[in-house]
XYZ file of C-alpha atoms in Angstrom:
521
model
C -1.845 40.721 242.666
C -1.542 43.909 244.720
C 1.781 43.558 247.423
C 2.195 44.435 250.958
C 6.014 45.273 250.368
C 9.115 46.071 252.520
C 11.724 47.544 251.159
C 14.969 46.904 253.189
C 17.310 49.767 252.982
C 21.062 48.695 254.281
C 23.513 50.376 252.081
C 21.771 52.315 248.913
C 20.562 55.107 251.350
C 18.622 57.398 248.895
C 15.893 57.617 246.344
C 17.890 58.044 242.970
C 18.843 55.419 241.020
C 17.497 52.784 243.390
C 15.918 49.735 241.088
C 15.186 47.643 244.028
C 12.988 50.280 245.370
C 11.260 51.005 241.929
C 10.858 47.303 241.749
C 8.920 47.546 245.258
C 6.658 50.217 243.747
C 5.138 47.728 241.397
C 1.721 46.423 242.152
C 2.307 47.619 245.635
C -0.879 48.762 247.809
C 1.248 49.262 250.897
C 5.210 50.417 251.092
C 7.185 49.940 254.291
C 10.370 51.541 253.809
C 12.699 49.872 256.321
C 16.061 50.292 258.151
C 17.442 47.704 260.609
C 20.122 48.835 262.912
C 22.014 45.360 262.867
C 24.197 45.095 265.897
C 26.768 43.338 263.931
C 27.381 46.268 261.842
C 26.715 49.161 263.799
C 28.319 47.736 267.239
C 30.157 50.617 268.680
C 33.338 48.531 268.800
C 32.990 48.394 265.075
C 31.547 51.644 264.066
C 32.819 55.059 265.646
C 30.641 57.862 266.811
C 31.365 59.912 263.788
C 30.437 57.309 261.593
C 27.096 56.549 263.448
C 26.292 60.101 263.274
C 26.868 60.132 259.273
C 24.560 57.095 259.307
C 21.913 58.431 261.501
C 21.854 61.811 259.546
C 21.595 59.946 256.206
C 18.137 58.342 257.519
C 17.046 61.135 258.580
C 17.502 62.707 255.496
C 16.030 59.799 253.709
C 13.014 59.737 256.039
C 12.533 63.533 255.241
C 12.525 62.622 251.224
C 10.288 59.793 251.940
C 7.350 61.944 253.723
C 7.759 64.333 250.555
C 6.302 61.354 248.813
C 3.408 60.462 251.557
C 5.828 57.774 252.915
C 8.145 57.552 255.929
C 11.399 55.248 257.098
C 10.543 52.628 259.641
C 13.582 51.969 262.087
C 13.821 48.719 264.089
C 17.184 47.305 265.946
C 18.361 43.663 265.948
C 19.389 40.971 263.786
C 17.930 40.857 260.405
C 17.013 37.035 260.692
C 15.293 37.774 263.887
C 13.576 40.997 263.097
C 11.888 40.484 259.420
C 10.014 37.345 259.975
C 8.291 39.266 263.129
C 7.451 42.227 260.739
C 6.679 39.802 257.605
C 3.927 38.475 259.936
C 2.753 41.721 261.714
C 2.528 43.647 258.574
C 1.393 40.996 256.431
C 4.059 41.109 253.771
C 3.961 39.583 250.569
C 6.972 41.044 249.129
C 10.582 42.093 249.839
C 12.938 44.239 247.799
C 16.532 45.159 248.538
C 19.680 46.378 246.628
C 22.412 43.551 246.280
C 25.368 43.776 248.559
C 28.597 41.885 247.981
C 30.065 41.514 251.542
C 30.512 38.087 252.853
C 28.361 38.651 255.954
C 25.758 40.704 253.827
C 25.646 37.681 251.411
C 25.464 35.066 254.055
C 22.486 37.137 255.823
C 20.709 37.782 252.796
C 20.352 33.764 251.660
C 19.152 33.264 255.489
C 16.535 35.968 255.163
C 15.579 35.199 251.524
C 14.782 31.312 252.969
C 12.936 32.815 255.733
C 10.888 34.792 253.293
C 10.168 31.802 250.999
C 8.995 29.920 253.921
C 6.310 32.382 254.367
C 5.714 32.414 250.547
C 7.081 35.848 250.289
C 8.296 37.066 246.780
C 12.130 38.549 247.224
C 13.692 40.610 244.558
C 17.031 42.331 244.807
C 18.871 44.822 242.478
C 22.205 45.667 241.678
C 22.909 49.182 242.187
C 25.945 49.664 244.645
C 28.629 48.955 241.984
C 28.959 50.244 238.394
C 28.571 46.210 237.250
C 27.386 42.799 238.400
C 30.809 41.957 240.114
C 29.993 38.283 239.423
C 29.803 38.668 235.931
C 33.422 40.534 235.993
C 34.565 37.297 237.308
C 32.807 35.162 235.112
C 34.625 37.181 231.861
C 37.832 36.421 233.442
C 37.405 32.681 233.634
C 36.011 32.263 236.936
C 38.336 34.219 238.837
C 39.087 37.687 240.137
C 41.546 40.158 237.891
C 44.269 40.831 240.405
C 45.415 43.775 237.965
C 43.639 47.372 237.748
C 44.556 47.165 233.692
C 42.826 43.689 233.572
C 39.698 44.855 235.343
C 39.637 47.827 232.522
C 39.830 45.495 229.615
C 36.783 43.284 231.149
C 34.818 46.201 231.826
C 35.456 47.828 228.575
C 34.237 44.783 226.852
C 31.374 44.784 229.016
C 30.567 48.441 227.854
C 29.599 51.343 229.834
C 27.792 51.219 233.180
C 24.070 51.314 233.120
C 22.362 54.568 233.099
C 20.967 55.621 236.164
C 17.225 55.641 236.809
C 15.121 58.815 238.354
C 13.836 58.495 241.763
C 10.462 57.790 242.498
C 7.805 60.405 242.302
C 4.216 61.253 243.793
C 2.950 59.979 240.848
C 4.857 56.432 241.352
C 3.314 56.523 244.661
C -0.528 57.253 243.963
C -1.900 53.704 244.359
C -0.058 53.103 247.623
C -1.525 53.663 250.968
C 0.067 56.781 252.800
C 1.863 55.970 255.971
C -0.100 56.152 259.427
C 1.369 58.567 262.234
C 0.436 56.067 265.231
C 3.234 54.283 263.744
C 6.071 56.772 264.834
C 7.334 56.448 268.034
C 7.920 52.838 267.690
C 9.797 52.742 264.730
C 11.583 56.253 264.981
C 15.152 56.994 264.045
C 17.176 57.003 267.075
C 19.440 59.637 268.322
C 22.901 59.061 269.394
C 22.024 59.515 272.775
C 19.674 56.436 272.460
C 22.179 54.421 271.051
C 23.914 55.045 274.432
C 26.542 57.456 272.954
C 28.565 60.595 274.386
C 28.227 63.413 272.212
C 29.638 65.855 274.755
C 33.009 65.648 273.142
C 31.856 65.442 269.583
C 33.632 67.749 267.129
C 31.355 69.658 264.308
C 29.799 67.619 261.529
C 31.928 68.715 258.578
C 30.282 66.162 256.326
C 26.794 65.727 256.831
C 24.999 62.438 255.838
C 22.586 62.060 253.507
C 21.606 61.802 249.678
C 20.430 65.603 249.538
C 23.984 66.493 250.843
C 25.903 64.038 248.488
C 23.800 64.928 245.306
C 24.651 69.006 246.426
C 28.017 68.331 246.574
C 28.218 66.529 243.483
C 26.516 69.199 241.835
C 28.862 71.817 243.151
C 32.140 69.714 242.093
C 30.393 68.882 238.600
C 30.198 72.928 237.836
C 34.294 73.080 238.192
C 34.597 71.432 234.850
C 38.194 72.444 234.410
C 38.813 70.848 237.649
C 37.054 67.388 237.155
C 38.869 67.522 233.506
C 42.159 67.896 235.276
C 41.868 65.912 238.153
C 44.583 63.716 238.850
C 44.739 61.573 242.276
C 48.612 61.465 242.975
C 48.484 65.225 242.344
C 46.461 66.252 245.103
C 47.476 67.207 248.747
C 47.417 64.738 251.811
C 47.545 67.739 253.989
C 45.606 70.587 252.755
C 43.904 72.576 255.632
C 40.482 71.885 253.484
C 39.844 68.620 251.389
C 41.771 68.838 247.972
C 39.761 65.889 246.625
C 35.777 65.287 246.365
C 34.659 63.975 249.842
C 32.005 61.717 247.801
C 33.526 58.645 249.089
C 31.315 58.330 252.579
C 28.193 59.283 250.545
C 29.055 56.371 248.263
C 30.134 53.421 251.097
C 26.372 54.208 252.395
C 24.670 54.626 249.103
C 23.608 58.295 249.467
C 25.115 58.555 246.214
C 24.897 56.239 243.246
C 28.237 55.470 241.572
C 26.155 55.159 238.216
C 24.829 58.867 238.716
C 28.581 60.038 239.686
C 30.040 58.267 236.533
C 27.488 59.500 234.268
C 27.723 62.983 235.476
C 31.254 62.703 235.146
C 30.866 61.654 231.728
C 28.728 64.823 230.711
C 31.557 66.970 231.718
C 34.129 65.117 229.898
C 31.914 65.233 226.775
C 33.975 67.031 224.175
C 36.560 68.332 226.445
C 40.287 67.076 227.009
C 40.269 65.261 230.352
C 42.727 63.043 232.547
C 42.122 59.080 232.120
C 42.079 55.909 234.733
C 43.758 55.423 236.598
C 44.423 58.788 237.854
C 41.163 60.221 236.996
C 37.844 60.799 238.502
C 36.464 57.896 236.611
C 39.565 56.030 237.253
C 38.704 56.417 240.876
C 35.449 54.730 240.254
C 37.057 51.630 238.561
C 39.566 51.430 241.270
C 35.943 50.939 243.705
C 35.144 48.347 241.283
C 38.514 46.738 241.015
C 38.794 45.990 245.054
C 35.175 44.806 245.113
C 35.892 42.407 242.402
C 39.101 41.142 244.307
C 36.831 40.733 247.449
C 34.334 38.674 245.804
C 36.671 36.456 244.163
C 39.512 35.944 246.640
C 38.531 34.118 250.002
C 39.119 35.511 253.246
C 39.996 38.708 251.550
C 40.144 41.095 254.884
C 42.700 38.579 256.479
C 46.195 37.247 255.858
C 45.553 33.903 256.916
C 43.677 31.535 254.217
C 44.092 34.379 251.850
C 45.402 33.084 248.695
C 46.509 36.292 246.963
C 48.064 37.624 250.417
C 51.852 37.242 251.337
C 52.474 35.580 254.749
C 54.397 38.067 256.840
C 55.570 37.377 260.359
C 54.011 40.910 261.609
C 54.788 41.904 265.209
C 52.074 42.111 268.190
C 53.249 44.779 269.793
C 50.424 46.343 271.712
C 52.179 49.562 272.953
C 52.861 50.584 269.131
C 49.584 49.836 268.063
C 48.209 52.134 270.805
C 50.434 55.043 270.215
C 49.382 54.720 266.192
C 45.667 54.667 266.829
C 46.070 57.433 269.469
C 48.369 59.543 267.939
C 51.265 59.454 270.225
C 54.073 57.946 267.890
C 56.212 61.216 268.243
C 56.054 61.867 264.425
C 54.080 64.999 263.915
C 53.105 64.054 260.709
C 51.609 60.808 261.371
C 50.236 62.164 264.457
C 48.056 64.854 263.077
C 46.801 62.696 260.368
C 45.427 60.087 263.019
C 44.090 63.184 264.779
C 42.163 64.159 262.089
C 41.062 60.661 261.357
C 39.413 60.383 265.128
C 38.117 64.150 264.888
C 36.777 64.376 261.415
C 36.335 60.818 260.026
C 38.046 61.358 256.630
C 41.732 61.738 255.835
C 42.930 62.284 252.368
C 44.029 59.025 250.366
C 47.904 59.672 250.443
C 47.372 60.353 254.167
C 46.109 56.921 254.359
C 49.002 55.894 252.536
C 51.312 57.271 255.070
C 49.961 56.089 257.958
C 49.298 52.751 256.670
C 52.710 52.148 255.797
C 54.088 53.559 259.032
C 52.214 50.975 260.892
C 52.924 48.047 258.658
C 56.307 47.541 256.533
C 57.584 51.163 256.641
C 58.176 51.315 260.608
C 55.889 49.486 263.293
C 55.967 46.406 261.313
C 52.152 45.580 262.988
C 49.835 43.550 260.946
C 47.590 45.332 258.225
C 44.653 43.345 259.810
C 45.020 45.751 262.928
C 45.257 49.095 260.750
C 42.064 47.695 258.940
C 40.208 47.568 262.250
C 40.907 51.066 263.222
C 40.083 52.552 259.976
C 36.804 50.689 259.908
C 35.718 52.070 263.111
C 36.834 55.806 262.628
C 36.595 56.473 258.753
C 33.045 57.746 257.613
C 34.036 55.865 253.986
C 35.122 52.618 255.798
C 34.163 50.293 253.054
C 34.619 46.725 253.776
C 36.119 46.111 250.309
C 37.957 49.305 249.978
C 39.607 48.884 253.351
C 40.817 45.310 253.170
C 42.089 45.814 249.801
C 44.093 49.004 250.394
C 45.482 47.773 253.660
C 46.878 45.015 251.711
C 48.168 47.195 249.021
C 49.860 49.296 251.290
C 51.347 46.770 253.466
C 52.568 45.304 249.953
C 50.948 42.268 250.947
C 49.000 42.159 247.937
C 48.401 43.941 244.452
C 51.489 46.177 245.177
C 55.002 44.577 245.428
C 57.501 47.284 245.645
C 58.126 47.000 249.469
C 61.379 48.827 248.798
C 59.514 52.030 248.612
C 58.757 53.674 251.688
C 57.164 56.666 252.813
C 59.020 58.822 254.858
C 57.131 60.417 258.238
C 59.193 63.366 257.849
C 59.805 64.222 254.066
C 56.500 63.201 252.682
C 54.755 65.620 254.348
C 57.024 68.546 253.630
C 56.469 68.049 249.724
C 53.333 69.507 250.055
C 53.577 71.594 253.564
C 56.863 72.980 254.334
C 55.528 75.254 256.919
C 53.573 72.395 258.762
C 50.418 74.450 258.936
C 48.431 71.220 258.578
C 50.378 69.798 261.636
C 49.738 73.147 263.773
C 45.911 72.818 262.796
C 45.558 69.324 264.321
C 48.477 69.273 266.979
C 48.239 72.873 268.315
C 50.463 71.923 271.099
C 53.438 72.325 268.192
C 52.131 75.423 266.756
C 54.971 77.342 267.786
C 57.689 75.275 266.319
C 59.483 76.755 263.637
C 59.016 75.188 260.350
C 62.401 73.352 260.556
C 61.519 71.661 263.516
C 57.873 70.894 263.334
C 58.029 67.547 261.395
C 61.207 66.612 263.702
C 60.799 68.364 267.390
C 63.042 66.162 268.836
C 65.795 67.825 266.695
C 65.191 71.135 268.175
C 67.317 72.603 270.830
C 65.948 72.842 274.407
C 66.037 76.606 274.134
C 63.513 76.475 271.057
C 61.640 73.747 272.737
C 61.110 76.364 275.884
C 60.232 79.089 273.489
C 57.594 76.799 271.863
C 56.199 75.868 274.979
C 56.140 72.558 274.124
C 58.903 69.951 275.973
C 59.164 66.892 273.672
C 59.098 63.868 275.807
C 56.697 65.891 278.618
C 54.450 67.839 276.441
C 54.524 66.044 273.055
C 55.888 62.324 272.779
C 59.440 61.422 271.882
C 59.320 59.663 268.736
C 58.860 55.748 269.621
C 61.154 54.542 266.525
C 64.029 55.722 264.491
C 62.665 55.501 261.246
C 65.973 55.779 259.207
C 67.298 52.327 260.874
C 63.980 50.566 261.192
C 62.524 51.265 257.663
C 65.924 49.634 255.985
C 65.490 46.396 258.842
C 62.223 46.222 257.709
C 62.896 46.189 253.985
C 64.770 42.984 254.597
C 62.088 41.608 256.851
C 59.797 42.045 253.666
C 62.450 40.564 251.436
C 62.676 37.457 253.704
C 58.951 36.978 253.751
C 58.465 37.320 249.663
C 61.507 34.617 249.488
C 59.281 32.314 251.977
C 56.378 32.547 249.437
C 55.264 29.387 247.815
C 56.708 28.973 244.243
C 53.132 29.298 242.552
C 52.402 32.560 244.192
C 55.866 34.408 243.595
C 54.593 35.717 240.311
C 53.928 39.589 239.730
C 50.392 40.264 239.518
C 50.606 41.339 236.018
C 51.305 37.686 235.164
C 48.733 36.182 237.619
C 45.611 37.068 236.941
C 43.394 35.786 239.524
C 42.606 33.306 242.195
C 40.260 30.478 241.152
C 36.582 31.047 242.778
C 35.135 27.773 244.674
C 32.081 26.141 242.968
C 28.854 27.883 243.525
C 26.058 26.317 245.748
C 22.349 25.896 244.653
C 21.515 29.106 246.818
C 24.039 30.965 245.019
C 22.737 29.857 241.677
C 18.850 30.768 242.890
C 20.475 34.375 243.860
C 22.341 34.900 240.651
C 18.963 33.997 238.793
C 16.783 36.388 240.718
C 19.469 39.140 240.450
C 19.629 38.905 236.665
C 15.534 39.130 236.485
């Protein structure tokens, strides 16, 4: 039987290493490559303008690649559960394919869509390609529990063997039996502009990281040519405040699926072959395994993006201080290093991994004592690579709530930045109001004599905010508060995660078992 097929793009906005797309092409006479602008995922309160711009760029790139195959991308707006049944009928669809997604919202949505499709006798097929491994398989291999340490995850995946090799992108030959698209569909299913989505682009900065598969592969190629850099890469030794990124900035492309994690893994393996190279957890392979670690934790731990109801998370009596939260979010803390990072985040949608450490520690256990859930929301909106699992996992780690328990190790909002940028060039770039401050005062402008402030054209408290807290005092107080929170943990949860290897998962439902069977097929 020749099918009329929808391939539903969600993440996985690429042609290379897309097994679900290739499944759509088998026995297919008409193909509708579809993207749905889901209001839950792409509401402006959840996704900031930089993130939406990256998405639109990625869709435009995908559409361009599809047109080279005599196809195109169809874009619609609405809830998938409402949109898809209408399209099933309108296009006489007999098959639906998509890439498997582990996020709770996505899993629930996909169960609903699968049931709606099967009611119309539509064949549903999905494949795993957003992660290196089948996350459920990793949990199975750990006796039904998510591994809560990186080393345990490494042991499991080592036993599973290397990730599957990526598959090639479809060619014109693969599409030869599929009817070409009709231009008459163009106005109805086009890619909207940011303005058409109701966004004000007048103050939008230059797009430093354009979205799309072609840009992702270009960046990957460029970095893989730097064999010495790739082989010696160690994440902790990169700079959080360099004027240009000291890491690959491939994370946004992996979040949106413009770049396959398996493609990245095997390209690295080619570079490593026969050469001395760094190893996990600090190497580039190690970074991909960290991604796998947090994905696995997010699937196996209930309520992973919340403190309450999260059995792995320390319950902390965080303060609710909207004034502090707004100052942090809007780069008004009075600590130039912190404010420069938050300015870069808002302007560009990306900040270095260690810069994220600094501002996350400052918001939570280090200084402001505000819940990591609040920081998680800000990062989700502003980061191009605002990945649900990685965002929740890293905020728990950096607040010393889960995974990491050395709460007495606090990032200084002054000293940490000085390690790699004594002159404060990074601060001068993102906070130009401070650019005339001499190096000895640029991290602590409140210490500058009035005459120095006047000469710099910036009076602290007038032109730039006074520091909202006294770090040396409050950080010591917060260490004691954290110590008390740890003391309140139930006896069963006080073990170090090196001993406590997982949280037991709830039993699967019938629909879970059906999906599992489909996924393995």
